[in-house]
Amino acid sequence: MAATDLRIPGPTPLPPEVLQAMQTEMTPPRNAEFREVFSELLAQMRRFHGTSDTVVVLPGSGSSGFEFTLVNTLSPGDKVLAVSCGSFGERYASVAEMLGLDVVRVELEWGSAVTTDVLAKVLDQNPGVKAVLYTYSETSTGVANPVHEIGALVHDHGALLLVDAVSAAGGIPIEMDAWGIDMIFSGSQKAWMCPPGLVIVGVGQRAFEAYQQAKFPRFFFDLKIAADRAKEGTTPTTPPMTMIYALKAAADLIDAEGLNNVYDRHARLGAFVRRGVSELGYRLVADEEYVSDTVTAIYPPDGVDATEVLARMKSEHGIDVGGGLGKLQGKAMRIGHMGYTHQPDLERTLTALSEVTNQLRG
Ligand SMILES: Cc1ncc(COP(=O)(O)O)c(C=O)c1O
């Protein structure tokens, strides 16, 4: 069971096995032992992403995935579509704009989902889109967008499907090949149960083909160099060895539990939290049809101040709960339940939340 009361949506608590792995002594970074560990990790990651293609693991935070996916598949001035429903979808669009892409930005109401119907309409209205930028689990609202049903639609419009799975991967299912995802990225500090510091990117064949035409200059995040080095069991620059040992230990824990059992646990915990907070009078930010099982964003009951709830959860119960992001700052809260998180952790969180809420209701 988790030893901390870190209930924010990342970084998440670290299992003892991961902490232990981080004490591994350094060796020459490209020796045979290290390559074997890293190659095994990459094979596990391919399985966890549902792909027989490529996964690369590189130094970087989740946000480096925004840049990696864009610069390796596109050229300045290319038209891309970013339909967002929260803070991270908007960030993907902003990064694309900063890089000089021609971004068709559609911002949906926060809490709603980017459904197939919405996407179909916008794609029809915007011919010539080269890529769709999509957020799987929108961490700011707790929405899980239906990425499993949009691949064919995106490809029928001649576009690539690029997916931010930072708060999804390792916690809720990903089937890259079956769903037609061309590139998908995540960060080590969420459901992967590791500290921040690694970006994990799944890459399909279409993305490799797009790479051949992509004219963005790049060095640190060049896909071909990364994929070639990955085949050799290493990274283009000195491997972040400690982090890779940590992620290997986490991947072994996922395999020991069973990937589907990990997903089932997240589904159970997600439902448990949503039921618990609703009973206390909180309202989900997310449309109930599209909830994420890794994070729950909630509005407090009338008369209860979100900032005060967060402060008392911390000062009186030692529990860190996430605040609202962007336009939800001060209005909503976010409970993380991904990675190394179990039922007793969340029971304690809900008991504390009940006490704090009752105090504030007066
Ligand atoms: C969905 C999503 N995308 C991107 C990011 C950015 O990740 P990082 O802060 O590791 O750069 C986050 C971080 O919370 C996230 O939740």
CSV table of C-alpha atoms and ligand atoms in Angstrom, one decimal:
chain,number,residue,atom,x,y,z
A,1,MET,CA,0.0,0.0,0.0
A,2,ALA,CA,1.2,3.5,-0.7
A,3,ALA,CA,3.0,5.1,2.2
A,4,THR,CA,2.3,8.7,1.2
A,5,ASP,CA,-0.8,10.8,1.0
A,6,LEU,CA,0.0,12.3,-2.3
A,7,ARG,CA,-3.4,12.5,-4.0
A,8,ILE,CA,-2.4,15.0,-6.7
A,9,PRO,CA,-2.6,13.9,-10.4
A,10,GLY,CA,1.2,13.5,-10.6
A,11,PRO,CA,3.9,13.1,-9.5
A,12,THR,CA,2.4,10.0,-7.9
A,13,PRO,CA,3.7,8.0,-4.9
A,14,LEU,CA,6.7,5.7,-5.6
A,15,PRO,CA,6.6,2.0,-4.8
A,16,PRO,CA,9.5,0.7,-2.6
A,17,GLU,CA,10.7,-1.3,-5.5
A,18,VAL,CA,11.1,1.8,-7.6
A,19,LEU,CA,12.9,3.7,-4.8
A,20,GLN,CA,15.2,0.7,-4.4
A,21,ALA,CA,16.0,0.5,-8.1
A,22,MET,CA,17.0,4.2,-8.0
A,23,GLN,CA,19.9,3.2,-5.7
A,24,THR,CA,21.6,1.2,-8.5
A,25,GLU,CA,25.2,2.2,-8.9
A,26,MET,CA,26.4,3.7,-12.2
A,27,THR,CA,28.2,1.7,-14.8
A,28,PRO,CA,29.5,2.6,-18.2
A,29,PRO,CA,26.2,3.8,-19.7
A,30,ARG,CA,26.3,1.6,-22.8
A,31,ASN,CA,27.6,-1.6,-21.4
A,32,ALA,CA,25.9,-4.9,-22.2
A,33,GLU,CA,24.1,-5.2,-18.8
A,34,PHE,CA,22.5,-1.7,-19.2
A,35,ARG,CA,21.5,-2.4,-22.8
A,36,GLU,CA,19.8,-5.6,-21.8
A,37,VAL,CA,17.7,-3.9,-19.1
A,38,PHE,CA,16.7,-1.1,-21.4
A,39,SER,CA,15.9,-3.4,-24.3
A,40,GLU,CA,13.6,-5.5,-21.9
A,41,LEU,CA,12.0,-2.2,-20.7
A,42,LEU,CA,11.3,-1.1,-24.3
A,43,ALA,CA,9.7,-4.5,-25.1
A,44,GLN,CA,7.5,-4.2,-22.0
A,45,MET,CA,6.6,-0.7,-23.1
A,46,ARG,CA,5.6,-1.9,-26.6
A,47,ARG,CA,3.2,-4.4,-25.0
A,48,PHE,CA,1.8,-1.7,-22.6
A,49,HIS,CA,1.1,0.5,-25.6
A,50,GLY,CA,-0.4,-2.3,-27.7
A,51,THR,CA,2.0,-1.9,-30.5
A,52,SER,CA,4.4,-4.1,-32.4
A,53,ASP,CA,6.1,-1.0,-33.7
A,54,THR,CA,8.4,1.3,-31.8
A,55,VAL,CA,8.5,2.9,-28.3
A,56,VAL,CA,11.3,5.2,-27.4
A,57,VAL,CA,12.1,6.4,-23.8
A,58,LEU,CA,14.0,9.6,-23.6
A,59,PRO,CA,15.0,12.2,-21.0
A,60,GLY,CA,12.3,14.8,-20.8
A,61,SER,CA,9.1,15.7,-19.0
A,62,GLY,CA,5.7,15.0,-20.4
A,63,SER,CA,5.7,18.3,-22.2
A,64,SER,CA,8.6,17.3,-24.4
A,65,GLY,CA,6.2,14.9,-26.0
A,66,PHE,CA,4.3,17.9,-27.5
A,67,GLU,CA,7.4,19.0,-29.3
A,68,PHE,CA,8.7,15.5,-30.1
A,69,THR,CA,5.5,14.5,-31.9
A,70,LEU,CA,5.2,17.8,-33.8
A,71,VAL,CA,8.8,18.3,-35.0
A,72,ASN,CA,9.2,14.7,-36.2
A,73,THR,CA,6.1,14.5,-38.3
A,74,LEU,CA,5.4,18.0,-39.6
A,75,SER,CA,7.0,21.1,-41.3
A,76,PRO,CA,6.6,24.8,-40.4
A,77,GLY,CA,3.3,26.1,-41.8
A,78,ASP,CA,1.5,22.7,-42.0
A,79,LYS,CA,-2.1,22.9,-41.0
A,80,VAL,CA,-3.0,20.9,-37.8
A,81,LEU,CA,-6.2,20.6,-35.9
A,82,ALA,CA,-6.3,21.0,-32.1
A,83,VAL,CA,-9.7,20.4,-30.6
A,84,SER,CA,-9.3,20.8,-26.9
A,85,CYS,CA,-11.5,20.5,-23.8
A,86,GLY,CA,-9.1,21.6,-21.1
A,87,SER,CA,-5.8,23.1,-20.1
A,88,PHE,CA,-3.5,20.4,-21.7
A,89,GLY,CA,-5.3,20.3,-25.0
A,90,GLU,CA,-4.9,24.1,-25.2
A,91,ARG,CA,-1.2,23.7,-24.3
A,92,TYR,CA,-0.7,21.2,-27.2
A,93,ALA,CA,-2.3,23.9,-29.5
A,94,SER,CA,0.0,26.6,-28.1
A,95,VAL,CA,3.1,24.6,-28.6
A,96,ALA,CA,2.1,23.9,-32.2
A,97,GLU,CA,1.6,27.7,-32.7
A,98,MET,CA,5.0,28.5,-31.1
A,99,LEU,CA,6.6,26.1,-33.5
A,100,GLY,CA,5.1,27.9,-36.5
A,101,LEU,CA,2.4,25.5,-37.5
A,102,ASP,CA,-0.9,26.7,-38.9
A,103,VAL,CA,-3.2,25.7,-36.0
A,104,VAL,CA,-7.0,25.3,-36.4
A,105,ARG,CA,-8.0,25.7,-32.7
A,106,VAL,CA,-11.3,24.6,-31.5
A,107,GLU,CA,-11.8,25.0,-27.7
A,108,LEU,CA,-14.7,23.1,-26.3
A,109,GLU,CA,-16.3,23.8,-23.0
A,110,TRP,CA,-14.1,22.4,-20.2
A,111,GLY,CA,-15.6,19.1,-18.9
A,112,SER,CA,-17.0,18.1,-22.3
A,113,ALA,CA,-15.3,15.5,-24.4
A,114,VAL,CA,-13.8,15.6,-27.9
A,115,THR,CA,-16.2,13.1,-29.4
A,116,THR,CA,-16.1,11.5,-32.8
A,117,ASP,CA,-19.1,13.6,-33.9
A,118,VAL,CA,-17.4,16.8,-33.0
A,119,LEU,CA,-14.2,15.8,-34.6
A,120,ALA,CA,-15.9,14.7,-37.8
A,121,LYS,CA,-17.6,18.0,-38.2
A,122,VAL,CA,-14.5,20.1,-37.6
A,123,LEU,CA,-12.4,17.9,-40.0
A,124,ASP,CA,-15.0,18.3,-42.7
A,125,GLN,CA,-14.9,22.1,-42.2
A,126,ASN,CA,-11.1,22.2,-42.4
A,127,PRO,CA,-9.7,20.2,-45.3
A,128,GLY,CA,-6.0,19.8,-45.6
A,129,VAL,CA,-5.2,19.1,-42.0
A,130,LYS,CA,-2.0,17.1,-41.6
A,131,ALA,CA,-2.4,16.1,-38.0
A,132,VAL,CA,-4.9,16.0,-35.3
A,133,LEU,CA,-3.6,16.8,-31.8
A,134,TYR,CA,-5.6,15.0,-29.2
A,135,THR,CA,-5.6,14.6,-25.4
A,136,TYR,CA,-6.5,11.2,-24.1
A,137,SER,CA,-6.9,12.0,-20.4
A,138,GLU,CA,-7.4,15.7,-19.9
A,139,THR,CA,-5.9,16.1,-16.5
A,140,SER,CA,-7.4,19.5,-15.8
A,141,THR,CA,-11.0,18.3,-16.1
A,142,GLY,CA,-10.8,14.5,-15.5
A,143,VAL,CA,-12.2,13.7,-18.9
A,144,ALA,CA,-11.1,10.6,-20.9
A,145,ASN,CA,-11.6,11.4,-24.5
A,146,PRO,CA,-12.7,8.5,-26.8
A,147,VAL,CA,-9.4,8.0,-28.5
A,148,HIS,CA,-10.3,4.4,-29.3
A,149,GLU,CA,-12.9,5.4,-31.8
A,150,ILE,CA,-11.3,8.2,-33.8
A,151,GLY,CA,-8.3,6.7,-35.6
A,152,ALA,CA,-10.1,5.7,-38.9
A,153,LEU,CA,-11.9,9.1,-39.0
A,154,VAL,CA,-8.6,11.0,-38.7
A,155,HIS,CA,-6.9,8.8,-41.3
A,156,ASP,CA,-9.8,9.1,-43.7
A,157,HIS,CA,-9.1,12.8,-43.7
A,158,GLY,CA,-5.5,12.2,-44.5
A,159,ALA,CA,-4.2,13.3,-41.1
A,160,LEU,CA,-2.0,11.7,-38.5
A,161,LEU,CA,-3.3,11.1,-35.0
A,162,LEU,CA,-1.0,12.5,-32.3
A,163,VAL,CA,-2.0,11.8,-28.8
A,164,ASP,CA,-1.1,13.2,-25.3
A,165,ALA,CA,-1.5,10.3,-22.9
A,166,VAL,CA,0.5,11.9,-20.1
A,167,SER,CA,-2.2,11.1,-17.4
A,168,ALA,CA,-3.5,8.0,-19.2
A,169,ALA,CA,-0.6,5.7,-20.1
A,170,GLY,CA,-0.1,2.9,-17.6
A,171,GLY,CA,-3.5,3.5,-15.9
A,172,ILE,CA,-6.1,3.2,-18.6
A,173,PRO,CA,-5.9,1.1,-21.8
A,174,ILE,CA,-3.9,2.0,-24.8
A,175,GLU,CA,-4.1,0.0,-28.0
A,176,MET,CA,-1.9,2.0,-30.4
A,177,ASP,CA,-2.1,-0.4,-33.4
A,178,ALA,CA,-5.8,-1.4,-33.0
A,179,TRP,CA,-6.9,2.2,-32.5
A,180,GLY,CA,-4.8,3.7,-35.3
A,181,ILE,CA,-2.7,6.0,-33.1
A,182,ASP,CA,0.3,7.3,-35.0
A,183,MET,CA,2.2,8.8,-32.0
A,184,ILE,CA,1.4,8.9,-28.3
A,185,PHE,CA,3.4,10.2,-25.4
A,186,SER,CA,3.4,10.1,-21.6
A,187,GLY,CA,5.6,11.2,-18.7
A,188,SER,CA,7.2,8.9,-16.1
A,189,GLN,CA,5.6,10.7,-13.1
A,190,LYS,CA,2.0,9.7,-13.6
A,191,ALA,CA,0.5,6.2,-13.8
A,192,TRP,CA,4.0,4.8,-14.5
A,193,MET,CA,4.8,5.2,-10.8
A,194,CYS,CA,8.2,6.9,-11.3
A,195,PRO,CA,9.7,10.4,-10.6
A,196,PRO,CA,9.4,13.0,-13.3
A,197,GLY,CA,12.1,12.9,-15.9
A,198,LEU,CA,11.3,10.5,-18.7
A,199,VAL,CA,9.1,10.9,-21.8
A,200,ILE,CA,7.8,7.7,-23.3
A,201,VAL,CA,6.7,7.9,-26.9
A,202,GLY,CA,5.0,5.2,-29.0
A,203,VAL,CA,5.5,5.6,-32.8
A,204,GLY,CA,3.7,3.9,-35.6
A,205,GLN,CA,4.6,3.4,-39.3
A,206,ARG,CA,2.6,6.4,-40.6
A,207,ALA,CA,4.6,8.6,-38.2
A,208,PHE,CA,7.9,7.2,-39.5
A,209,GLU,CA,6.7,7.9,-43.1
A,210,ALA,CA,5.7,11.4,-42.1
A,211,TYR,CA,9.2,11.8,-40.6
A,212,GLN,CA,10.7,11.5,-44.1
A,213,GLN,CA,9.0,14.7,-45.1
A,214,ALA,CA,9.2,16.6,-41.8
A,215,LYS,CA,11.3,19.7,-42.2
A,216,PHE,CA,11.6,21.0,-38.6
A,217,PRO,CA,15.2,21.3,-37.5
A,218,ARG,CA,15.8,19.0,-34.6
A,219,PHE,CA,18.7,17.4,-32.7
A,220,PHE,CA,17.8,16.4,-29.1
A,221,PHE,CA,14.4,15.0,-30.1
A,222,ASP,CA,15.1,13.4,-33.5
A,223,LEU,CA,12.9,10.4,-33.9
A,224,LYS,CA,15.1,8.4,-36.3
A,225,ILE,CA,18.2,8.8,-34.1
A,226,ALA,CA,16.2,7.9,-31.0
A,227,ALA,CA,14.6,4.8,-32.7
A,228,ASP,CA,17.9,3.6,-34.1
A,229,ARG,CA,19.6,3.9,-30.7
A,230,ALA,CA,16.6,2.2,-29.1
A,231,LYS,CA,17.1,-0.8,-31.3
A,232,GLU,CA,20.6,-1.0,-29.9
A,233,GLY,CA,19.3,-0.8,-26.3
A,234,THR,CA,20.3,2.8,-25.6
A,235,THR,CA,19.5,6.5,-26.1
A,236,PRO,CA,21.0,9.1,-28.4
A,237,THR,CA,22.6,11.0,-25.5
A,238,THR,CA,23.9,9.6,-22.1
A,239,PRO,CA,21.0,7.5,-20.9
A,240,PRO,CA,19.2,8.8,-17.7
A,241,MET,CA,20.2,5.5,-16.1
A,242,THR,CA,18.7,6.0,-12.7
A,243,MET,CA,15.3,6.9,-14.2
A,244,ILE,CA,15.5,3.9,-16.6
A,245,TYR,CA,16.1,1.6,-13.7
A,246,ALA,CA,13.2,3.1,-11.9
A,247,LEU,CA,10.9,2.7,-14.9
A,248,LYS,CA,12.1,-0.9,-15.4
A,249,ALA,CA,11.2,-1.7,-11.8
A,250,ALA,CA,7.7,-0.1,-12.3
A,251,ALA,CA,7.2,-2.0,-15.5
A,252,ASP,CA,8.0,-5.2,-13.7
A,253,LEU,CA,5.5,-4.3,-11.0
A,254,ILE,CA,2.9,-3.8,-13.8
A,255,ASP,CA,3.7,-7.2,-15.2
A,256,ALA,CA,3.6,-8.9,-11.8
A,257,GLU,CA,0.1,-7.4,-11.2
A,258,GLY,CA,-0.9,-8.0,-14.8
A,259,LEU,CA,-1.6,-5.1,-17.2
A,260,ASN,CA,-5.4,-5.8,-17.3
A,261,ASN,CA,-5.5,-6.1,-13.5
A,262,VAL,CA,-3.8,-2.7,-13.3
A,263,TYR,CA,-6.5,-1.2,-15.6
A,264,ASP,CA,-9.2,-2.9,-13.6
A,265,ARG,CA,-7.8,-1.5,-10.4
A,266,HIS,CA,-7.8,2.0,-11.9
A,267,ALA,CA,-11.4,1.5,-13.1
A,268,ARG,CA,-12.5,0.4,-9.6
A,269,LEU,CA,-10.7,3.2,-7.9
A,270,GLY,CA,-12.0,5.8,-10.3
A,271,ALA,CA,-15.6,4.6,-9.7
A,272,PHE,CA,-15.0,4.5,-6.0
A,273,VAL,CA,-13.7,8.1,-5.9
A,274,ARG,CA,-16.5,9.4,-8.1
A,275,ARG,CA,-19.2,7.7,-6.0
A,276,GLY,CA,-17.6,9.0,-2.8
A,277,VAL,CA,-17.3,12.6,-3.8
A,278,SER,CA,-20.8,12.7,-5.2
A,279,GLU,CA,-22.1,11.4,-1.9
A,280,LEU,CA,-20.4,14.3,-0.2
A,281,GLY,CA,-22.2,16.8,-2.5
A,282,TYR,CA,-19.3,17.4,-4.9
A,283,ARG,CA,-20.0,17.7,-8.7
A,284,LEU,CA,-17.8,16.2,-11.3
A,285,VAL,CA,-16.2,18.7,-13.8
A,286,ALA,CA,-16.3,15.9,-16.4
A,287,ASP,CA,-19.2,14.8,-18.5
A,288,GLU,CA,-20.1,11.5,-16.7
A,289,GLU,CA,-20.0,9.6,-19.9
A,290,TYR,CA,-16.3,10.4,-20.4
A,291,VAL,CA,-14.7,10.2,-17.0
A,292,SER,CA,-11.0,9.4,-16.6
A,293,ASP,CA,-10.1,6.6,-14.2
A,294,THR,CA,-6.8,8.3,-13.3
A,295,VAL,CA,-8.0,11.7,-12.1
A,296,THR,CA,-11.2,13.2,-10.8
A,297,ALA,CA,-11.9,16.9,-11.0
A,298,ILE,CA,-14.7,18.2,-8.8
A,299,TYR,CA,-16.5,21.4,-7.9
A,300,PRO,CA,-17.3,21.7,-4.2
A,301,PRO,CA,-20.8,21.9,-2.9
A,302,ASP,CA,-22.4,25.4,-2.7
A,303,GLY,CA,-20.9,27.5,0.1
A,304,VAL,CA,-17.7,25.4,0.3
A,305,ASP,CA,-14.6,27.0,-0.9
A,306,ALA,CA,-12.2,24.8,-2.9
A,307,THR,CA,-9.1,26.6,-1.8
A,308,GLU,CA,-10.1,26.2,1.9
A,309,VAL,CA,-10.8,22.5,1.4
A,310,LEU,CA,-7.3,22.0,-0.1
A,311,ALA,CA,-5.7,23.9,2.7
A,312,ARG,CA,-7.4,21.9,5.4
A,313,MET,CA,-6.9,18.6,3.7
A,314,LYS,CA,-3.2,19.4,3.9
A,315,SER,CA,-2.9,21.1,7.3
A,316,GLU,CA,-5.4,18.9,9.2
A,317,HIS,CA,-4.9,15.5,7.4
A,318,GLY,CA,-1.6,15.7,5.7
A,319,ILE,CA,-3.2,14.9,2.4
A,320,ASP,CA,-2.1,16.7,-0.8
A,321,VAL,CA,-5.0,17.1,-3.2
A,322,GLY,CA,-4.5,19.0,-6.5
A,323,GLY,CA,-6.0,22.4,-7.1
A,324,GLY,CA,-8.0,23.5,-10.2
A,325,LEU,CA,-5.9,24.4,-13.2
A,326,GLY,CA,-6.2,27.4,-15.5
A,327,LYS,CA,-9.7,28.8,-15.4
A,328,LEU,CA,-10.7,26.3,-12.7
A,329,GLN,CA,-8.1,27.6,-10.3
A,330,GLY,CA,-9.8,28.4,-7.0
A,331,LYS,CA,-13.0,26.8,-8.3
A,332,ALA,CA,-12.3,23.1,-8.6
A,333,MET,CA,-10.0,20.4,-7.1
A,334,ARG,CA,-8.4,17.3,-8.6
A,335,ILE,CA,-7.9,14.0,-6.9
A,336,GLY,CA,-5.3,11.8,-8.5
A,337,HIS,CA,-5.8,8.1,-8.3
A,338,MET,CA,-3.3,6.7,-10.7
A,339,GLY,CA,-0.2,4.6,-10.4
A,340,TYR,CA,0.8,3.2,-6.9
A,341,THR,CA,-2.6,3.9,-5.4
A,342,HIS,CA,-4.9,1.5,-3.6
A,343,GLN,CA,-8.4,1.4,-2.0
A,344,PRO,CA,-7.2,2.2,1.6
A,345,ASP,CA,-5.4,5.4,0.4
A,346,LEU,CA,-8.6,6.7,-1.2
A,347,GLU,CA,-10.8,5.6,1.7
A,348,ARG,CA,-8.6,7.8,3.9
A,349,THR,CA,-8.8,10.7,1.4
A,350,LEU,CA,-12.6,10.5,1.3
A,351,THR,CA,-12.9,10.3,5.1
A,352,ALA,CA,-10.8,13.4,5.4
A,353,LEU,CA,-12.7,15.1,2.7
A,354,SER,CA,-16.0,14.3,4.4
A,355,GLU,CA,-14.7,15.8,7.7
A,356,VAL,CA,-13.3,18.9,6.0
A,357,THR,CA,-16.5,19.5,4.0
A,358,ASN,CA,-18.7,19.1,7.0
A,359,GLN,CA,-16.6,21.6,8.9
A,360,LEU,CA,-16.8,24.1,6.1
A,361,ARG,CA,-20.5,23.7,5.6
A,362,GLY,CA,-20.8,24.9,9.2
B,1,LIG,C1,-2.3,15.6,-20.0
B,1,LIG,C2,-1.0,16.2,-19.7
B,1,LIG,N1,-0.2,16.6,-20.7
B,1,LIG,C3,1.0,17.2,-20.5
B,1,LIG,C4,1.4,17.4,-19.2
B,1,LIG,C5,2.8,18.1,-19.0
B,1,LIG,O1,3.6,17.2,-18.4
B,1,LIG,P1,5.0,17.7,-17.7
B,1,LIG,O2,4.5,18.6,-16.6
B,1,LIG,O3,5.6,16.5,-17.2
B,1,LIG,O4,5.8,18.4,-18.7
B,1,LIG,C6,0.7,17.0,-18.1
B,1,LIG,C7,1.1,17.3,-16.7
B,1,LIG,O5,0.4,17.2,-15.8
B,1,LIG,C8,-0.6,16.4,-18.4
B,1,LIG,O6,-1.4,16.0,-17.4
